[in-house]
Tab-separated table of C-alpha atoms and ligand atoms in Angstrom:
chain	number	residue	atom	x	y	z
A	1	UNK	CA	280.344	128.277	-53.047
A	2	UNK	CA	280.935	132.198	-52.887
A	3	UNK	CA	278.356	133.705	-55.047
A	4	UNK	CA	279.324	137.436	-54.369
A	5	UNK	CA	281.390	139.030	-57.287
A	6	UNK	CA	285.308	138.486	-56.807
A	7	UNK	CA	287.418	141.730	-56.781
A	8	UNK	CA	290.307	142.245	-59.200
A	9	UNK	CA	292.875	143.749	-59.106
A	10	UNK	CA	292.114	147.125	-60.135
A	11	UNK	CA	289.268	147.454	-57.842
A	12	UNK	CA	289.249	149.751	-55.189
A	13	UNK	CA	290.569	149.179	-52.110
A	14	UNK	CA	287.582	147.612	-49.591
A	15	UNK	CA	286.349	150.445	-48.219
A	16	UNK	CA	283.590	150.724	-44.629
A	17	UNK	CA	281.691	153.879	-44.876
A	18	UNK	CA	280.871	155.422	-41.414
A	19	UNK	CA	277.784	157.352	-42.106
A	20	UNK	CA	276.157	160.016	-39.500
A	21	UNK	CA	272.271	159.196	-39.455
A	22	UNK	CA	271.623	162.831	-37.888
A	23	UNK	CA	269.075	163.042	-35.032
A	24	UNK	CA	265.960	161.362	-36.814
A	25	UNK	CA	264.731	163.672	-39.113
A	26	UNK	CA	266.072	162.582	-42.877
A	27	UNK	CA	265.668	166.281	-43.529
A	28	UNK	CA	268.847	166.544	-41.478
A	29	UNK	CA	271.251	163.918	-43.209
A	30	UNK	CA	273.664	165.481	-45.311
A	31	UNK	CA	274.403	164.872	-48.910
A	32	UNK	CA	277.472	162.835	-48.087
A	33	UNK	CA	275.995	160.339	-46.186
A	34	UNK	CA	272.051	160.087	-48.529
A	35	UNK	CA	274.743	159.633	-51.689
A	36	UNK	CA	276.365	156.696	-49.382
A	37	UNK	CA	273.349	154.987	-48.062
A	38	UNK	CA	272.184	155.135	-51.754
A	39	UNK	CA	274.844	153.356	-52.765
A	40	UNK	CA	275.219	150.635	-49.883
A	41	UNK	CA	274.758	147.320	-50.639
A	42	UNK	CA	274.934	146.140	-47.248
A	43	UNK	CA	273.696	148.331	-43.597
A	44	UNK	CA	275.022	148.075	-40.926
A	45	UNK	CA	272.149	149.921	-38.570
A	46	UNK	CA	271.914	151.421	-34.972
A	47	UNK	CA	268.598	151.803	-32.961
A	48	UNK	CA	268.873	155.224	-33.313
A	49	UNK	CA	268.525	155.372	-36.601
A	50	UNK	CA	265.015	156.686	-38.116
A	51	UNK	CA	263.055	154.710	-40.197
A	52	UNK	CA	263.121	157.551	-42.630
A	53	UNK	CA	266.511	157.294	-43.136
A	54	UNK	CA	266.786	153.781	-43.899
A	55	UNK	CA	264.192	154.864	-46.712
A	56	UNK	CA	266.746	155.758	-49.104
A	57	UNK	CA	268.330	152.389	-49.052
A	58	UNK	CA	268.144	150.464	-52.002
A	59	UNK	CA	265.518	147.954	-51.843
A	60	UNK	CA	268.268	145.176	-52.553
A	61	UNK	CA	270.307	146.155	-49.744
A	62	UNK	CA	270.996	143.959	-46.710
A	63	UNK	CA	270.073	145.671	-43.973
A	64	UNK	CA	271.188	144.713	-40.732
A	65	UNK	CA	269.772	146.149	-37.579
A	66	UNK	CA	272.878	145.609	-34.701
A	67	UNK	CA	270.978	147.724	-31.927
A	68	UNK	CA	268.903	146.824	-29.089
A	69	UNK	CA	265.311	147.158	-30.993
A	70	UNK	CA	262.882	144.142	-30.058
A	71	UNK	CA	264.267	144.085	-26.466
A	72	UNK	CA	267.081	142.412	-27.244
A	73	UNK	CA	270.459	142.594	-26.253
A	74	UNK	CA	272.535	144.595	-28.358
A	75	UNK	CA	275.162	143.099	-30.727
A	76	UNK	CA	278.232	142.891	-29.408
A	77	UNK	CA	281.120	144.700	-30.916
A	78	UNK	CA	283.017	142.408	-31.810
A	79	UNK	CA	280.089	140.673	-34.251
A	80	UNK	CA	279.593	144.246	-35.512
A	81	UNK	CA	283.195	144.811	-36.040
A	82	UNK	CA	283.858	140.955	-37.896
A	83	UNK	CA	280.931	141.332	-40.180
A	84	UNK	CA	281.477	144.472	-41.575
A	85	UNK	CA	285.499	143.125	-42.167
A	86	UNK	CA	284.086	140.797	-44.163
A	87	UNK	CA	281.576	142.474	-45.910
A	88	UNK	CA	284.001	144.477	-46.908
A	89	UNK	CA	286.484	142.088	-48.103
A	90	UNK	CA	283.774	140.410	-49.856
A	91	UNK	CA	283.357	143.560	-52.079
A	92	UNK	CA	280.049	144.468	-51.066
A	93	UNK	CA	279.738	148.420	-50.385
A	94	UNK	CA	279.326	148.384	-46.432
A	95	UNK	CA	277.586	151.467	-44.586
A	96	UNK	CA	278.012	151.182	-40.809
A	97	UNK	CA	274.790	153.832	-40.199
A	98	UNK	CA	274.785	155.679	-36.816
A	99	UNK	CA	272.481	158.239	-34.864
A	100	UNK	CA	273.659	161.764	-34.998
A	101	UNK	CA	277.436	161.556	-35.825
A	102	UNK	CA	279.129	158.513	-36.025
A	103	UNK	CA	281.887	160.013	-34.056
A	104	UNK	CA	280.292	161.330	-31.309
A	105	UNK	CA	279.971	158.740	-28.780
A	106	UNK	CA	279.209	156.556	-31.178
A	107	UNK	CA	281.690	153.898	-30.999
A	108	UNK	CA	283.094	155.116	-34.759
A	109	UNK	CA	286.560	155.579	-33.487
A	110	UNK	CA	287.219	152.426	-32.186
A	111	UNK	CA	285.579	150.625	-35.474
A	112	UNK	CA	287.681	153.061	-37.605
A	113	UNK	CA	290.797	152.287	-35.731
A	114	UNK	CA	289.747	148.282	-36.268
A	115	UNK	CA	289.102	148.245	-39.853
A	116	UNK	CA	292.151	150.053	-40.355
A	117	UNK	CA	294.038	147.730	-38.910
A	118	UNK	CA	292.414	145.209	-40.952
A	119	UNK	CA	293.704	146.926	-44.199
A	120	UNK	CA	290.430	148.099	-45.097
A	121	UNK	CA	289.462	152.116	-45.917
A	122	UNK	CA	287.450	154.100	-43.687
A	123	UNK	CA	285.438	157.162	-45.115
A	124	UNK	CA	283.179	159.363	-42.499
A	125	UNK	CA	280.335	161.059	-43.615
A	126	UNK	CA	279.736	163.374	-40.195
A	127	UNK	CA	275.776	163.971	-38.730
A	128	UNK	CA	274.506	166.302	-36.865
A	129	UNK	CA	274.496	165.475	-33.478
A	130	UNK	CA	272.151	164.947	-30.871
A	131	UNK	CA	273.000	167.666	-28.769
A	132	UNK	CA	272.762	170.383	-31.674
A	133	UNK	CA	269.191	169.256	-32.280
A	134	UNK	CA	268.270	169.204	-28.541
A	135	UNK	CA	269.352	173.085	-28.908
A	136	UNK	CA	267.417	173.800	-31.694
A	137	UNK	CA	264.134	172.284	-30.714
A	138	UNK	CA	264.069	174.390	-27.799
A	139	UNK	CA	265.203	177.567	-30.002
A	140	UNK	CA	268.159	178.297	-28.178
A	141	UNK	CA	271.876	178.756	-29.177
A	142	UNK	CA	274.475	176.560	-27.371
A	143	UNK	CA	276.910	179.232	-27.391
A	144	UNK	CA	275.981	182.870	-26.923
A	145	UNK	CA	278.266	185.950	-26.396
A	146	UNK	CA	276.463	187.029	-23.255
A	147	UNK	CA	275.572	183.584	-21.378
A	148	UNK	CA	278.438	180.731	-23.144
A	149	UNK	CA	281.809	181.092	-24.131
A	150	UNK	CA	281.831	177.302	-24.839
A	151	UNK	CA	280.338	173.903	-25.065
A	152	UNK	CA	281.108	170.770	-23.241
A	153	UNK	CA	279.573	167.330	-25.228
A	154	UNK	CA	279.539	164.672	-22.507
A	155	UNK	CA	278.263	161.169	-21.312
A	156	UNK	CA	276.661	160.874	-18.424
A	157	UNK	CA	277.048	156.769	-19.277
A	158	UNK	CA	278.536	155.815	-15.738
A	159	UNK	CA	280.412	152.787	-17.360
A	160	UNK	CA	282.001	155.618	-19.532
A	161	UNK	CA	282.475	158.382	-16.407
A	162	UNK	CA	283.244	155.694	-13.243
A	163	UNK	CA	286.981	156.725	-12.991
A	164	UNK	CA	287.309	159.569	-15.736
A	165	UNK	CA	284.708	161.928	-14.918
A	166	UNK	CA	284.552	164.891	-11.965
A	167	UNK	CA	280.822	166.470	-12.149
A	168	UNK	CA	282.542	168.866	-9.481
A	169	UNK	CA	284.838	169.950	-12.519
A	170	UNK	CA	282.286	170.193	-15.003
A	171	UNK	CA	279.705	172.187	-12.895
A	172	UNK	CA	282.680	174.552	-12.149
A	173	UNK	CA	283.156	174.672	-15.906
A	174	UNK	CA	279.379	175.507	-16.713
A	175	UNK	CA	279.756	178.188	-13.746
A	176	UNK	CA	282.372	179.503	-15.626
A	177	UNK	CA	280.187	179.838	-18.652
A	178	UNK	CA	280.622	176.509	-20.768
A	179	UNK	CA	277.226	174.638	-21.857
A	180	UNK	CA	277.097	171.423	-20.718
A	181	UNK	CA	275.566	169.056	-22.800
A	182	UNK	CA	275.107	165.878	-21.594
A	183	UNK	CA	274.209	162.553	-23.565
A	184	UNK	CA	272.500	159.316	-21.712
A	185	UNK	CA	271.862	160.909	-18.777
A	186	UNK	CA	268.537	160.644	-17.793
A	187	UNK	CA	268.778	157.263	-16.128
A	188	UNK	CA	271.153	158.900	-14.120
A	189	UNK	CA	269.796	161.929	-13.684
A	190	UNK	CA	269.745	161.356	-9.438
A	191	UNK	CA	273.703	161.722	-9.604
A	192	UNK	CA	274.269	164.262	-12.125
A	193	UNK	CA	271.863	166.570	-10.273
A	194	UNK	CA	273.590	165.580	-6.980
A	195	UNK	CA	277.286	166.085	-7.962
A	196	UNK	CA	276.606	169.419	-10.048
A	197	UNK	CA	274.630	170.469	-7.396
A	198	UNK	CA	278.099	170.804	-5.589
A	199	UNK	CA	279.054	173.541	-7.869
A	200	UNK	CA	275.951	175.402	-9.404
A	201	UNK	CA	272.999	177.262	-7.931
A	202	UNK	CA	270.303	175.257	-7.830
A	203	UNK	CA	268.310	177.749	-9.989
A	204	UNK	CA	270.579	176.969	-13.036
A	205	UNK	CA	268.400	176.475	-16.294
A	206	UNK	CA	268.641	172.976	-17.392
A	207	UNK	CA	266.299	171.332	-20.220
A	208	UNK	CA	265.774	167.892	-21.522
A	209	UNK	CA	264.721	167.016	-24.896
A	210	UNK	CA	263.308	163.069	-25.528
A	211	UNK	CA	264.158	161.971	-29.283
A	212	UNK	CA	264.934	165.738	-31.299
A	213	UNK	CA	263.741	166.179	-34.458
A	214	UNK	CA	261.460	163.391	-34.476
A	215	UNK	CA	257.928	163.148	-34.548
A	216	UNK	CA	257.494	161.957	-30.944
A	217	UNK	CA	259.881	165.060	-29.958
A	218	UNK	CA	259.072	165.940	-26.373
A	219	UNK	CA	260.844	168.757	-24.201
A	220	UNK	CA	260.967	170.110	-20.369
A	221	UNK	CA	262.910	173.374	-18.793
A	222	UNK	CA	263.460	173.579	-15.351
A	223	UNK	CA	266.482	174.176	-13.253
A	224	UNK	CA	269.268	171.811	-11.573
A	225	UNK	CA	267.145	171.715	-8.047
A	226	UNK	CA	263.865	170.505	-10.072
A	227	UNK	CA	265.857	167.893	-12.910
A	228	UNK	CA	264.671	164.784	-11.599
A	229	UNK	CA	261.429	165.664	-10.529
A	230	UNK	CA	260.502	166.992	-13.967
A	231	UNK	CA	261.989	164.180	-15.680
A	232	UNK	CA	259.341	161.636	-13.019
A	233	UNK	CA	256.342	164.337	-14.164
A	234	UNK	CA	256.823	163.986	-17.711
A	235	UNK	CA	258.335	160.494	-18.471
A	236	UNK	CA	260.951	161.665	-20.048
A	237	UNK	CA	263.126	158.720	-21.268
A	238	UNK	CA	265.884	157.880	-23.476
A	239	UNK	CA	266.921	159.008	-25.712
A	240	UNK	CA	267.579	162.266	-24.601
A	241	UNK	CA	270.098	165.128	-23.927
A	242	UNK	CA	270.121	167.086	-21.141
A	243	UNK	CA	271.292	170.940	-21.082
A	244	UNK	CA	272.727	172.170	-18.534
A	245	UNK	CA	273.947	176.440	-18.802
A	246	UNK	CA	272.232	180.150	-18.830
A	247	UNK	CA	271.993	179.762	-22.566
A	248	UNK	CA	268.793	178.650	-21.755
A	249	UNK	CA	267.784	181.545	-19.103
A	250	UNK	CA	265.234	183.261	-21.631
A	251	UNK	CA	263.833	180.003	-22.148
A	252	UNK	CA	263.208	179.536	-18.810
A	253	UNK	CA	261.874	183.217	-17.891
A	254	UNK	CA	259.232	182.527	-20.943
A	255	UNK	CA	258.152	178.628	-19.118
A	256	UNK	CA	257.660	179.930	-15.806
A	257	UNK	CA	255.647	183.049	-16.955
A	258	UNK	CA	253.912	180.770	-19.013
A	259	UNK	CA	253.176	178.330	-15.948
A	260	UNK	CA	252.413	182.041	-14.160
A	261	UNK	CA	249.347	182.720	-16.561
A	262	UNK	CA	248.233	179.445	-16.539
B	301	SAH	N1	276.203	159.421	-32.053
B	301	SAH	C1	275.025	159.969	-31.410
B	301	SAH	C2	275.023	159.724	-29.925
B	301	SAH	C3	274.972	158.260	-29.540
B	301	SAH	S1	274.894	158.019	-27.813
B	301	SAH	C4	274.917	161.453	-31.748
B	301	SAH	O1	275.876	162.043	-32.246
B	301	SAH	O2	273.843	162.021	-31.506
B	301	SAH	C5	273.166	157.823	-27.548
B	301	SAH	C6	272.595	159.027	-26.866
B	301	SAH	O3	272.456	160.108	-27.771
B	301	SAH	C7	271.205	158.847	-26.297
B	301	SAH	O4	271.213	158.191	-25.052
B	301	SAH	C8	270.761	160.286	-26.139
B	301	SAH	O5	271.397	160.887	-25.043
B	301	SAH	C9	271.354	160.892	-27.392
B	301	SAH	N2	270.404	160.955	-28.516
B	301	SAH	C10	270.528	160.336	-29.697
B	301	SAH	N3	269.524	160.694	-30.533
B	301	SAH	C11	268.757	161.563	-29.844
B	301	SAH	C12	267.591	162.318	-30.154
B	301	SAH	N4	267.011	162.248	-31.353
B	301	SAH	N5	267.089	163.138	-29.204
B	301	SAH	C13	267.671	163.241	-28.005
B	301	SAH	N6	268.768	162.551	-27.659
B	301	SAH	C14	269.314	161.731	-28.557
């Protein structure tokens, strides 16, 4: 026996909301996507997603945490994918919730392009991204008429960069004056610093910032030459964004006179 309510056959097409969690803070949601999780019946939640978002839910929603939380592994896709098809089809309102944007390597492209196919409706309620709160917990703009023409979001994931991605390209890019921003890179911190290395000073101003907007928010600026040694010192750990660009060259200037009178 089915005991969830039947649709008709004026009700609305079965629609999967894709709903940008922001970086932590609920502070930082938007309207859009506090009106959605309001409404959810069922969640559909990422490990990245704050406990002070999931706040808002209604206390009779399902809430179903698909990340790697508990040590486990994560769920895979296609579980994700299958449950919120049916969820849907069921009638319940379905909120896939993600860290940051939902779009931003976040997987909500390829579960867009799935439910779609399915015949169900996708609406996107965008976050703000990682990388944009990285830059504002350290005060500095990602883009600046005198240091950065430009931004570059990227992974530093190497399942997602093993054939695609040229760090010789990309440090020639931030030479030319485009920020590089890079997502999941500590772990692989060793390589990054390595390859860009091979075309940037080693003085360049880099900074990493460990869970933005949060409570446990931690931060470190060095420069390309000293990333993974300052990473080891602190502990830094995912998740964090690296940035990589003379945006942050006052920043710098202020932490080593800082270190100087200490
Ligand atoms: N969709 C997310 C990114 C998901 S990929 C977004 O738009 O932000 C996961 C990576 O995002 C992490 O490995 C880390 O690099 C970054 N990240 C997510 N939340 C973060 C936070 N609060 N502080 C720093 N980095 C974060």
């Amino acid at each position: 026996m089915n005991a969830r309510p039947e649709r008709h056959a004026a009700a609305p097409l079965p629609t999967v909301w894709l709903v940008g969690a922001g970086p932590g803070d609920p502070e930082l949601l938007t309207l859009k996507a506090l009106r959605t999780i309001r409404a959810a019946t069922v969640l559909l939640v990422d490990d990245l997603v704050g406990d002070g978002v999931l706040r808002y839910a209604r206390k009779s929603a399902r809430i179903v945490h698909v990340g790697k939380r508990g040590g486990c592994q994560s769920t895979p896709q296609t579980f994700i994918e299958q449950l919120m098809l049916r969820e849907a089809l069921a009638g319940e309102r379905v909120v896939r919730l993600k860290g940051g944007d939902p779009c931003v390597f976040g997987r909500g492209g390829e579960e867009a392009e799935f439910l779609r196919a399915h015949g169900v409706q996708v609406e996107v309620a965008s976050g703000i991204t990682a990388g944009l709160a990285a830059a504002t917990a350290l005060g500095v703009p990602l883009t600046h008429r005198e240091h950065a023409h430009g931004v570059i979001f990227v992974t530093g994931h190497p399942r997602d960069t093993d054939a695609m991605l040229h760090w010789r390209t990309l440090a020639d890019a931030a030479a030319q004056g485009l920020t590089l921003v890079i997502y999941m890179g500590v772990a692989e911190a060793p390589r990054l610093q390595r390859e860009l290395l091979l075309g940037l000073p080693g003085a360049t101003p880099v900074a990493v910032v460990e869970r933005a907007s949060q409570p446990g928010q931690r931060s470190a600026v060095t420069t390309l030459a000293g990333l993974v040694e300052t990473i080891a010192a602190a502990s830094l750990a995912s998740p964090s964004v690296i940035i990589v660009g003379d945006v942050l060259q006052g920043l710098a200037q202020v932490t080593r006179s800082t270190q100087q009178a200490a």
